[in-house]
mmCIF file of C-alpha atoms in Angstrom:
data_model
loop_
_atom_site.group_PDB
_atom_site.id
_atom_site.type_symbol
_atom_site.label_atom_id
_atom_site.label_comp_id
_atom_site.label_asym_id
_atom_site.label_seq_id
_atom_site.Cartn_x
_atom_site.Cartn_y
_atom_site.Cartn_z
ATOM 1 C CA MET A 1 -28.778 14.526 -20.437
ATOM 2 C CA ASN A 2 -25.599 16.036 -18.983
ATOM 3 C CA ILE A 3 -23.197 13.289 -17.900
ATOM 4 C CA ASP A 4 -21.379 15.721 -15.583
ATOM 5 C CA ASN A 5 -24.605 16.227 -13.637
ATOM 6 C CA LEU A 6 -24.906 12.477 -13.150
ATOM 7 C CA LYS A 7 -21.279 12.288 -12.032
ATOM 8 C CA MET A 8 -21.854 15.042 -9.500
ATOM 9 C CA PHE A 9 -25.058 13.412 -8.239
ATOM 10 C CA CYS A 10 -23.112 10.196 -7.597
ATOM 11 C CA ALA A 11 -20.365 12.156 -5.862
ATOM 12 C CA VAL A 12 -22.844 13.846 -3.523
ATOM 13 C CA VAL A 13 -24.403 10.477 -2.653
ATOM 14 C CA GLU A 14 -21.032 8.867 -2.003
ATOM 15 C CA GLU A 15 -19.508 11.785 -0.097
ATOM 16 C CA GLY A 16 -22.647 12.385 1.936
ATOM 17 C CA SER A 17 -22.682 16.144 1.451
ATOM 18 C CA ILE A 18 -22.563 18.850 -1.186
ATOM 19 C CA THR A 19 -19.597 20.443 0.590
ATOM 20 C CA GLN A 20 -17.441 17.309 0.358
ATOM 21 C CA ALA A 21 -18.503 16.605 -3.221
ATOM 22 C CA ALA A 22 -17.560 20.172 -4.187
ATOM 23 C CA LYS A 23 -14.132 19.818 -2.579
ATOM 24 C CA LYS A 24 -13.502 16.506 -4.311
ATOM 25 C CA GLY A 25 -14.574 17.933 -7.676
ATOM 26 C CA TYR A 26 -12.704 21.222 -7.214
ATOM 27 C CA VAL A 27 -15.854 23.274 -7.817
ATOM 28 C CA SER A 28 -17.945 25.642 -5.714
ATOM 29 C CA GLN A 29 -20.921 24.521 -3.593
ATOM 30 C CA PRO A 30 -23.344 26.680 -5.621
ATOM 31 C CA ALA A 31 -22.117 24.958 -8.794
ATOM 32 C CA VAL A 32 -22.871 21.545 -7.296
ATOM 33 C CA THR A 33 -26.299 22.688 -6.127
ATOM 34 C CA LYS A 34 -27.038 23.975 -9.636
ATOM 35 C CA GLN A 35 -26.100 20.617 -11.181
ATOM 36 C CA ILE A 36 -28.367 18.740 -8.775
ATOM 37 C CA ARG A 37 -31.252 21.153 -9.506
ATOM 38 C CA GLN A 38 -30.767 20.622 -13.252
ATOM 39 C CA LEU A 39 -30.922 16.872 -12.762
ATOM 40 C CA GLU A 40 -34.077 17.172 -10.661
ATOM 41 C CA ASN A 41 -35.664 19.223 -13.422
ATOM 42 C CA VAL A 42 -34.838 16.510 -15.968
ATOM 43 C CA TYR A 43 -36.455 13.784 -13.856
ATOM 44 C CA GLY A 44 -39.217 15.952 -12.429
ATOM 45 C CA ALA A 45 -38.549 14.770 -8.889
ATOM 46 C CA ALA A 46 -36.592 15.835 -5.837
ATOM 47 C CA LEU A 47 -33.522 13.651 -5.416
ATOM 48 C CA PHE A 48 -32.557 14.800 -1.913
ATOM 49 C CA ASP A 49 -34.545 15.708 1.167
ATOM 50 C CA ARG A 50 -32.910 18.882 2.504
ATOM 51 C CA SER A 51 -35.000 19.279 5.671
ATOM 52 C CA GLU A 52 -33.454 19.618 9.137
ATOM 53 C CA ASN A 53 -30.078 20.616 7.702
ATOM 54 C CA LYS A 54 -29.482 17.063 6.504
ATOM 55 C CA LEU A 55 -29.035 15.746 2.993
ATOM 56 C CA ILE A 56 -30.995 12.510 2.644
ATOM 57 C CA LEU A 57 -31.754 10.620 -0.555
ATOM 58 C CA THR A 58 -35.427 10.570 -1.480
ATOM 59 C CA GLU A 59 -36.990 7.422 -2.908
ATOM 60 C CA ALA A 60 -36.469 8.907 -6.375
ATOM 61 C CA GLY A 61 -32.801 9.489 -5.554
ATOM 62 C CA LYS A 62 -32.402 5.903 -4.349
ATOM 63 C CA VAL A 63 -33.899 4.619 -7.600
ATOM 64 C CA LEU A 64 -31.713 6.876 -9.755
ATOM 65 C CA TYR A 65 -28.369 6.211 -8.048
ATOM 66 C CA PRO A 66 -27.585 2.717 -9.461
ATOM 67 C CA TYR A 67 -28.707 3.844 -12.935
ATOM 68 C CA ALA A 68 -26.533 6.940 -12.671
ATOM 69 C CA LYS A 69 -23.509 4.864 -11.625
ATOM 70 C CA GLU A 70 -24.058 2.554 -14.578
ATOM 71 C CA MET A 71 -24.478 5.425 -17.058
ATOM 72 C CA VAL A 72 -21.324 7.161 -15.843
ATOM 73 C CA LEU A 73 -19.413 3.872 -16.005
ATOM 74 C CA HIS A 74 -20.509 3.080 -19.562
ATOM 75 C CA TYR A 75 -19.853 6.642 -20.693
ATOM 76 C CA GLN A 76 -16.247 6.299 -19.542
ATOM 77 C CA LYS A 77 -15.995 2.871 -21.137
ATOM 78 C CA SER A 78 -17.216 4.262 -24.450
ATOM 79 C CA LYS A 79 -14.546 6.994 -24.366
ATOM 80 C CA ASP A 80 -11.862 4.457 -23.490
ATOM 81 C CA ALA A 81 -12.988 2.134 -26.278
ATOM 82 C CA ILE A 82 -12.741 4.851 -28.944
ATOM 83 C CA GLN A 83 -9.347 6.055 -27.718
ATOM 84 C CA TYR A 84 -8.126 2.449 -27.579
ATOM 85 C CA LEU A 85 -9.297 1.953 -31.182
ATOM 86 C CA LEU A 86 -7.519 5.115 -32.291
ATOM 87 C CA GLU A 87 -4.461 4.233 -30.204
ATOM 88 C CA GLU A 88 -4.410 7.785 -28.923
ATOM 89 C CA GLN A 89 -4.096 7.019 -25.229
ATOM 90 C CA ASP A 90 -3.140 4.231 -22.861
ATOM 91 C CA ILE A 91 -5.893 2.037 -21.459
ATOM 92 C CA LYS A 92 -5.910 1.172 -17.776
ATOM 93 C CA LEU A 93 -7.263 -2.182 -16.674
ATOM 94 C CA ASN A 94 -8.105 -2.610 -13.006
ATOM 95 C CA VAL A 95 -7.277 -6.198 -12.101
ATOM 96 C CA GLY A 96 -8.089 -7.797 -8.768
ATOM 97 C CA ALA A 97 -6.430 -11.026 -7.684
ATOM 98 C CA SER A 98 -6.317 -13.310 -4.690
ATOM 99 C CA LEU A 99 -2.990 -13.226 -2.882
ATOM 100 C CA THR A 100 -1.638 -16.500 -4.284
ATOM 101 C CA ILE A 101 -2.444 -15.613 -7.902
ATOM 102 C CA GLY A 102 -1.247 -12.033 -7.424
ATOM 103 C CA GLU A 103 2.086 -13.101 -6.000
ATOM 104 C CA TYR A 104 2.891 -16.233 -7.995
ATOM 105 C CA ILE A 105 1.098 -16.024 -11.374
ATOM 106 C CA LEU A 106 0.412 -12.411 -12.299
ATOM 107 C CA PRO A 107 3.944 -10.933 -12.326
ATOM 108 C CA GLU A 108 5.289 -13.148 -15.121
ATOM 109 C CA LEU A 109 1.960 -13.187 -16.954
ATOM 110 C CA LEU A 110 1.750 -9.382 -17.027
ATOM 111 C CA LYS A 111 5.393 -9.078 -18.035
ATOM 112 C CA ARG A 112 4.812 -11.227 -21.123
ATOM 113 C CA TYR A 113 1.499 -9.575 -21.959
ATOM 114 C CA LEU A 114 2.955 -6.070 -21.778
ATOM 115 C CA ASN A 115 5.713 -7.011 -24.194
ATOM 116 C CA SER A 116 3.136 -6.998 -26.992
ATOM 117 C CA HIS A 117 0.565 -4.560 -25.545
ATOM 118 C CA GLU A 118 2.484 -1.417 -24.685
ATOM 119 C CA ASN A 119 -0.590 0.825 -24.533
ATOM 120 C CA ILE A 120 -2.139 -1.158 -21.654
ATOM 121 C CA LYS A 121 -1.549 -0.035 -18.079
ATOM 122 C CA PHE A 122 -2.517 -2.211 -15.135
ATOM 123 C CA HIS A 123 -3.679 -1.279 -11.665
ATOM 124 C CA LEU A 124 -3.610 -4.261 -9.327
ATOM 125 C CA ALA A 125 -5.610 -4.930 -6.172
ATOM 126 C CA LEU A 126 -4.608 -7.955 -4.066
ATOM 127 C CA SER A 127 -6.723 -9.403 -1.273
ATOM 128 C CA ASN A 128 -8.588 -12.567 -0.307
ATOM 129 C CA THR A 129 -11.173 -13.982 -2.698
ATOM 130 C CA PRO A 130 -14.316 -12.580 -0.964
ATOM 131 C CA ASP A 131 -12.842 -9.055 -0.897
ATOM 132 C CA ILE A 132 -11.820 -9.200 -4.559
ATOM 133 C CA LEU A 133 -15.269 -10.400 -5.656
ATOM 134 C CA ALA A 134 -16.864 -7.603 -3.618
ATOM 135 C CA LYS A 135 -14.676 -5.057 -5.446
ATOM 136 C CA LEU A 136 -15.773 -6.541 -8.774
ATOM 137 C CA LYS A 137 -19.458 -6.228 -7.894
ATOM 138 C CA MET A 138 -18.905 -2.607 -6.858
ATOM 139 C CA ASN A 139 -17.167 -1.858 -10.205
ATOM 140 C CA GLU A 140 -13.909 -1.039 -8.437
ATOM 141 C CA ILE A 141 -12.086 -3.539 -10.664
ATOM 142 C CA ASP A 142 -12.698 -4.787 -14.216
ATOM 143 C CA VAL A 143 -11.784 -8.433 -13.718
ATOM 144 C CA ALA A 144 -11.026 -10.800 -10.823
ATOM 145 C CA LEU A 145 -8.564 -13.689 -10.744
ATOM 146 C CA VAL A 146 -9.395 -15.866 -7.767
ATOM 147 C CA GLU A 147 -9.320 -19.393 -6.403
ATOM 148 C CA GLY A 148 -11.606 -21.353 -4.121
ATOM 149 C CA MET A 149 -14.849 -19.552 -5.003
ATOM 150 C CA LEU A 150 -17.906 -20.538 -2.972
ATOM 151 C CA GLU A 151 -20.734 -22.229 -4.868
ATOM 152 C CA LYS A 152 -23.009 -19.228 -4.284
ATOM 153 C CA ASP A 153 -20.459 -16.986 -6.018
ATOM 154 C CA LYS A 154 -20.062 -19.382 -8.962
ATOM 155 C CA GLU A 155 -23.831 -19.373 -9.443
ATOM 156 C CA ASP A 156 -24.220 -15.608 -9.053
ATOM 157 C CA GLN A 157 -26.218 -14.458 -12.076
ATOM 158 C CA GLU A 158 -24.356 -11.134 -12.040
ATOM 159 C CA LEU A 159 -20.994 -12.802 -12.646
ATOM 160 C CA LEU A 160 -19.392 -14.598 -15.589
ATOM 161 C CA THR A 161 -17.085 -17.233 -14.092
ATOM 162 C CA GLU A 162 -14.571 -19.222 -16.182
ATOM 163 C CA LYS A 163 -11.966 -21.687 -14.980
ATOM 164 C CA PHE A 164 -8.550 -20.881 -16.441
ATOM 165 C CA SER A 165 -6.273 -23.244 -14.544
ATOM 166 C CA GLU A 166 -5.911 -25.510 -11.544
ATOM 167 C CA ASP A 167 -3.250 -26.149 -8.930
ATOM 168 C CA ASP A 168 -2.330 -29.203 -6.853
ATOM 169 C CA LEU A 169 -2.218 -28.962 -3.077
ATOM 170 C CA VAL A 170 0.786 -30.860 -1.706
ATOM 171 C CA LEU A 171 2.367 -31.739 1.608
ATOM 172 C CA VAL A 172 5.658 -29.980 2.366
ATOM 173 C CA THR A 173 8.182 -30.550 5.124
ATOM 174 C CA SER A 174 11.620 -29.227 5.968
ATOM 175 C CA TYR A 175 14.243 -30.643 3.603
ATOM 176 C CA ASP A 176 15.849 -32.887 6.245
ATOM 177 C CA HIS A 177 12.556 -34.047 7.795
ATOM 178 C CA ARG A 178 12.388 -37.649 9.065
ATOM 179 C CA TRP A 179 10.176 -38.553 6.097
ATOM 180 C CA LYS A 180 12.838 -37.574 3.553
ATOM 181 C CA ASP A 181 13.566 -41.162 2.534
ATOM 182 C CA ARG A 182 9.922 -42.205 2.289
ATOM 183 C CA THR A 183 8.328 -42.736 -1.134
ATOM 184 C CA GLU A 184 4.963 -41.790 0.375
ATOM 185 C CA ILE A 185 3.176 -41.662 3.714
ATOM 186 C CA ASN A 186 -0.340 -42.627 4.752
ATOM 187 C CA LEU A 187 -2.851 -39.864 5.395
ATOM 188 C CA GLU A 188 -3.193 -40.914 9.043
ATOM 189 C CA GLU A 189 0.494 -40.171 9.642
ATOM 190 C CA LEU A 190 -0.265 -36.449 9.406
ATOM 191 C CA THR A 191 -1.529 -36.696 12.978
ATOM 192 C CA GLU A 192 2.024 -37.450 14.154
ATOM 193 C CA GLU A 193 3.212 -33.969 13.158
ATOM 194 C CA LYS A 194 2.207 -30.413 13.944
ATOM 195 C CA MET A 195 0.351 -28.661 11.115
ATOM 196 C CA ILE A 196 1.019 -25.037 10.182
ATOM 197 C CA TRP A 197 -2.186 -23.419 8.899
ATOM 198 C CA ARG A 198 -3.216 -20.286 7.071
ATOM 199 C CA GLU A 199 -5.713 -18.028 8.879
ATOM 200 C CA ALA A 200 -9.231 -19.398 9.408
ATOM 201 C CA ILE A 201 -10.779 -17.383 6.537
ATOM 202 C CA SER A 202 -8.353 -18.852 3.982
ATOM 203 C CA GLY A 203 -10.130 -20.662 1.154
ATOM 204 C CA THR A 204 -7.227 -23.097 0.780
ATOM 205 C CA ARG A 205 -7.342 -23.970 4.462
ATOM 206 C CA GLY A 206 -11.091 -24.550 4.246
ATOM 207 C CA LEU A 207 -10.576 -26.913 1.301
ATOM 208 C CA VAL A 208 -7.891 -28.916 3.130
ATOM 209 C CA GLU A 209 -9.854 -29.064 6.386
ATOM 210 C CA HIS A 210 -12.952 -30.303 4.551
ATOM 211 C CA TYR A 211 -10.910 -33.031 2.845
ATOM 212 C CA LEU A 212 -9.323 -34.196 6.109
ATOM 213 C CA HIS A 213 -12.623 -34.001 7.989
ATOM 214 C CA GLU A 214 -14.373 -36.254 5.459
ATOM 215 C CA ARG A 215 -11.663 -38.873 6.014
ATOM 216 C CA GLY A 216 -11.792 -38.691 9.804
ATOM 217 C CA VAL A 217 -8.279 -37.266 10.162
ATOM 218 C CA LEU A 218 -8.828 -33.597 10.968
ATOM 219 C CA VAL A 219 -9.974 -34.155 14.554
ATOM 220 C CA ASN A 220 -6.559 -35.619 15.437
ATOM 221 C CA ILE A 221 -4.403 -33.055 13.628
ATOM 222 C CA GLN A 222 -2.152 -31.064 15.948
ATOM 223 C CA ALA A 223 -2.193 -27.364 15.175
ATOM 224 C CA SER A 224 1.217 -25.743 15.628
ATOM 225 C CA ILE A 225 0.953 -22.191 14.277
ATOM 226 C CA GLU A 226 -1.651 -20.159 12.397
ATOM 227 C CA LEU A 227 -0.079 -17.595 10.063
ATOM 228 C CA GLY A 228 -1.458 -14.946 7.736
ATOM 229 C CA SER A 229 0.932 -15.315 4.806
ATOM 230 C CA LEU A 230 2.281 -18.119 2.661
ATOM 231 C CA GLN A 231 5.835 -16.836 2.980
ATOM 232 C CA ALA A 232 5.636 -17.020 6.772
ATOM 233 C CA ILE A 233 4.313 -20.583 6.554
ATOM 234 C CA LYS A 234 7.083 -21.651 4.181
ATOM 235 C CA SER A 235 9.741 -20.134 6.433
ATOM 236 C CA SER A 236 8.263 -21.894 9.477
ATOM 237 C CA VAL A 237 8.179 -25.258 7.707
ATOM 238 C CA GLU A 238 11.756 -24.736 6.512
ATOM 239 C CA ALA A 239 12.771 -24.068 10.123
ATOM 240 C CA GLY A 240 11.247 -27.372 11.204
ATOM 241 C CA LEU A 241 8.361 -25.923 13.205
ATOM 242 C CA GLY A 242 5.824 -28.175 11.497
ATOM 243 C CA ILE A 243 4.431 -29.384 8.182
ATOM 244 C CA SER A 244 1.888 -27.806 5.867
ATOM 245 C CA ILE A 245 -0.298 -28.493 2.824
ATOM 246 C CA LEU A 246 0.248 -25.717 0.274
ATOM 247 C CA PRO A 247 -0.518 -24.866 -3.371
ATOM 248 C CA LYS A 248 2.247 -26.371 -5.478
ATOM 249 C CA LEU A 249 2.700 -23.240 -7.586
ATOM 250 C CA THR A 250 3.766 -21.340 -4.462
ATOM 251 C CA ILE A 251 6.689 -23.618 -3.559
ATOM 252 C CA ALA A 252 8.461 -24.039 -6.917
ATOM 253 C CA LYS A 253 11.554 -22.052 -5.881
ATOM 254 C CA GLU A 254 11.786 -23.703 -2.463
ATOM 255 C CA LEU A 255 11.697 -27.170 -4.055
ATOM 256 C CA LYS A 256 14.233 -26.165 -6.719
ATOM 257 C CA TYR A 257 16.749 -24.906 -4.144
ATOM 258 C CA SER A 258 16.135 -27.738 -1.640
ATOM 259 C CA LEU A 259 14.661 -25.500 1.032
ATOM 260 C CA LEU A 260 11.481 -27.571 1.315
ATOM 261 C CA ARG A 261 10.601 -31.141 0.420
ATOM 262 C CA GLU A 262 7.369 -32.393 -1.139
ATOM 263 C CA VAL A 263 6.194 -35.626 0.474
ATOM 264 C CA LYS A 264 3.603 -37.745 -1.316
ATOM 265 C CA ILE A 265 0.515 -38.893 0.566
ATOM 266 C CA LYS A 266 -1.004 -42.197 -0.523
ATOM 267 C CA ASN A 267 -4.279 -41.705 -2.430
ATOM 268 C CA PHE A 268 -4.238 -37.960 -1.716
ATOM 269 C CA TYR A 269 -5.596 -35.930 -4.640
ATOM 270 C CA LEU A 270 -6.606 -32.370 -3.922
ATOM 271 C CA LYS A 271 -6.732 -29.516 -6.419
ATOM 272 C CA ARG A 272 -7.860 -25.898 -6.434
ATOM 273 C CA ASP A 273 -9.566 -24.428 -9.448
ATOM 274 C CA LEU A 274 -8.458 -20.958 -10.543
ATOM 275 C CA TYR A 275 -11.084 -18.639 -12.043
ATOM 276 C CA VAL A 276 -11.271 -15.481 -14.115
ATOM 277 C CA VAL A 277 -14.436 -13.614 -13.158
ATOM 278 C CA ARG A 278 -16.160 -10.662 -14.850
ATOM 279 C CA LYS A 279 -19.459 -8.898 -14.379
ATOM 280 C CA LYS A 280 -22.011 -9.715 -17.033
ATOM 281 C CA THR A 281 -22.365 -6.517 -19.004
ATOM 282 C CA ARG A 282 -23.180 -5.586 -22.558
ATOM 283 C CA PHE A 283 -20.110 -3.385 -22.864
ATOM 284 C CA SER A 284 -16.786 -4.485 -21.410
ATOM 285 C CA GLN A 285 -13.864 -2.245 -20.579
ATOM 286 C CA ALA A 286 -11.673 -1.493 -23.616
ATOM 287 C CA GLY A 287 -8.807 -3.974 -23.791
ATOM 288 C CA LEU A 288 -10.369 -6.384 -21.299
ATOM 289 C CA ASP A 289 -11.526 -9.146 -23.664
ATOM 290 C CA PRO A 290 -8.077 -9.678 -25.277
ATOM 291 C CA PHE A 291 -6.486 -9.806 -21.816
ATOM 292 C CA VAL A 292 -8.990 -12.396 -20.563
ATOM 293 C CA ASP A 293 -8.465 -14.477 -23.703
ATOM 294 C CA TYR A 294 -4.724 -14.354 -23.090
ATOM 295 C CA ILE A 295 -5.184 -15.586 -19.518
ATOM 296 C CA LYS A 296 -7.352 -18.509 -20.618
ATOM 297 C CA LYS A 297 -4.930 -19.566 -23.352
ATOM 298 C CA SER A 298 -1.599 -18.691 -21.770
ATOM 299 C CA SER A 299 1.038 -21.420 -21.581
ATOM 300 C CA ASP A 300 2.678 -19.428 -18.753
ATOM 301 C CA ILE A 301 0.025 -20.662 -16.323
ATOM 302 C CA PRO A 302 0.075 -24.235 -14.976
ATOM 303 C CA LYS A 303 -2.868 -26.191 -16.382
#
């Protein structure tokens, strides 16, 4: 079996044409056609229907494609593993993270990890949790660091999900807000202020809304602004445009420098679990297991 033929087959499927696959691989069209023919001879079946000047996967091609992707992936992993063992080349780990983790946990964590693992290179992808998990399932990343996973994702048999930390959700106001001298407020008092929310698809917002809804408070909450970034929310709260409930790890600097104030809510206990997620596979990417172990044991992450 020629692994290059499998790679080219995958490229043709993904590019949608032999011409585009040839351009991407810097080879001639006849060379690509030859590789596909060789693969068809190995399997004894046509992999593409070439009628009507269109290139369409046959049923045999559809069956082969996921196997081919997996074989190419594991071939590369095997090469990486040997080179990592021999310390002859750097290993690249593709890490995906939700925005909060990517902005507030990963920078310091990676800095410390790289101090003792100089032959590891990281490529980071930041997005919301659903997008990051989708990238993991498509093998675009090696590991995902996310929060607020849906139950269906936690129970996905394709994924190995491990909690590595948790984070409190807290109420923040401007530093000179009228509640500044209060030891705590009652949950119902939230309805007296305008709430600044993340966008509707935010997992954190969904968690807060569910909590407030169960206690009969959400229906009376006044929405002030809906913003797409935590930094924008913090700036708006600081300016006195409203209040917000945010992950505590994201406001450490603002609390330290008296830009925002945390206000306690009586009997309010709300946490987010943070997860490290991998695909279940017999062979993991070289260097991945030590990195995951470091994340789970790291004292740099709030527990």
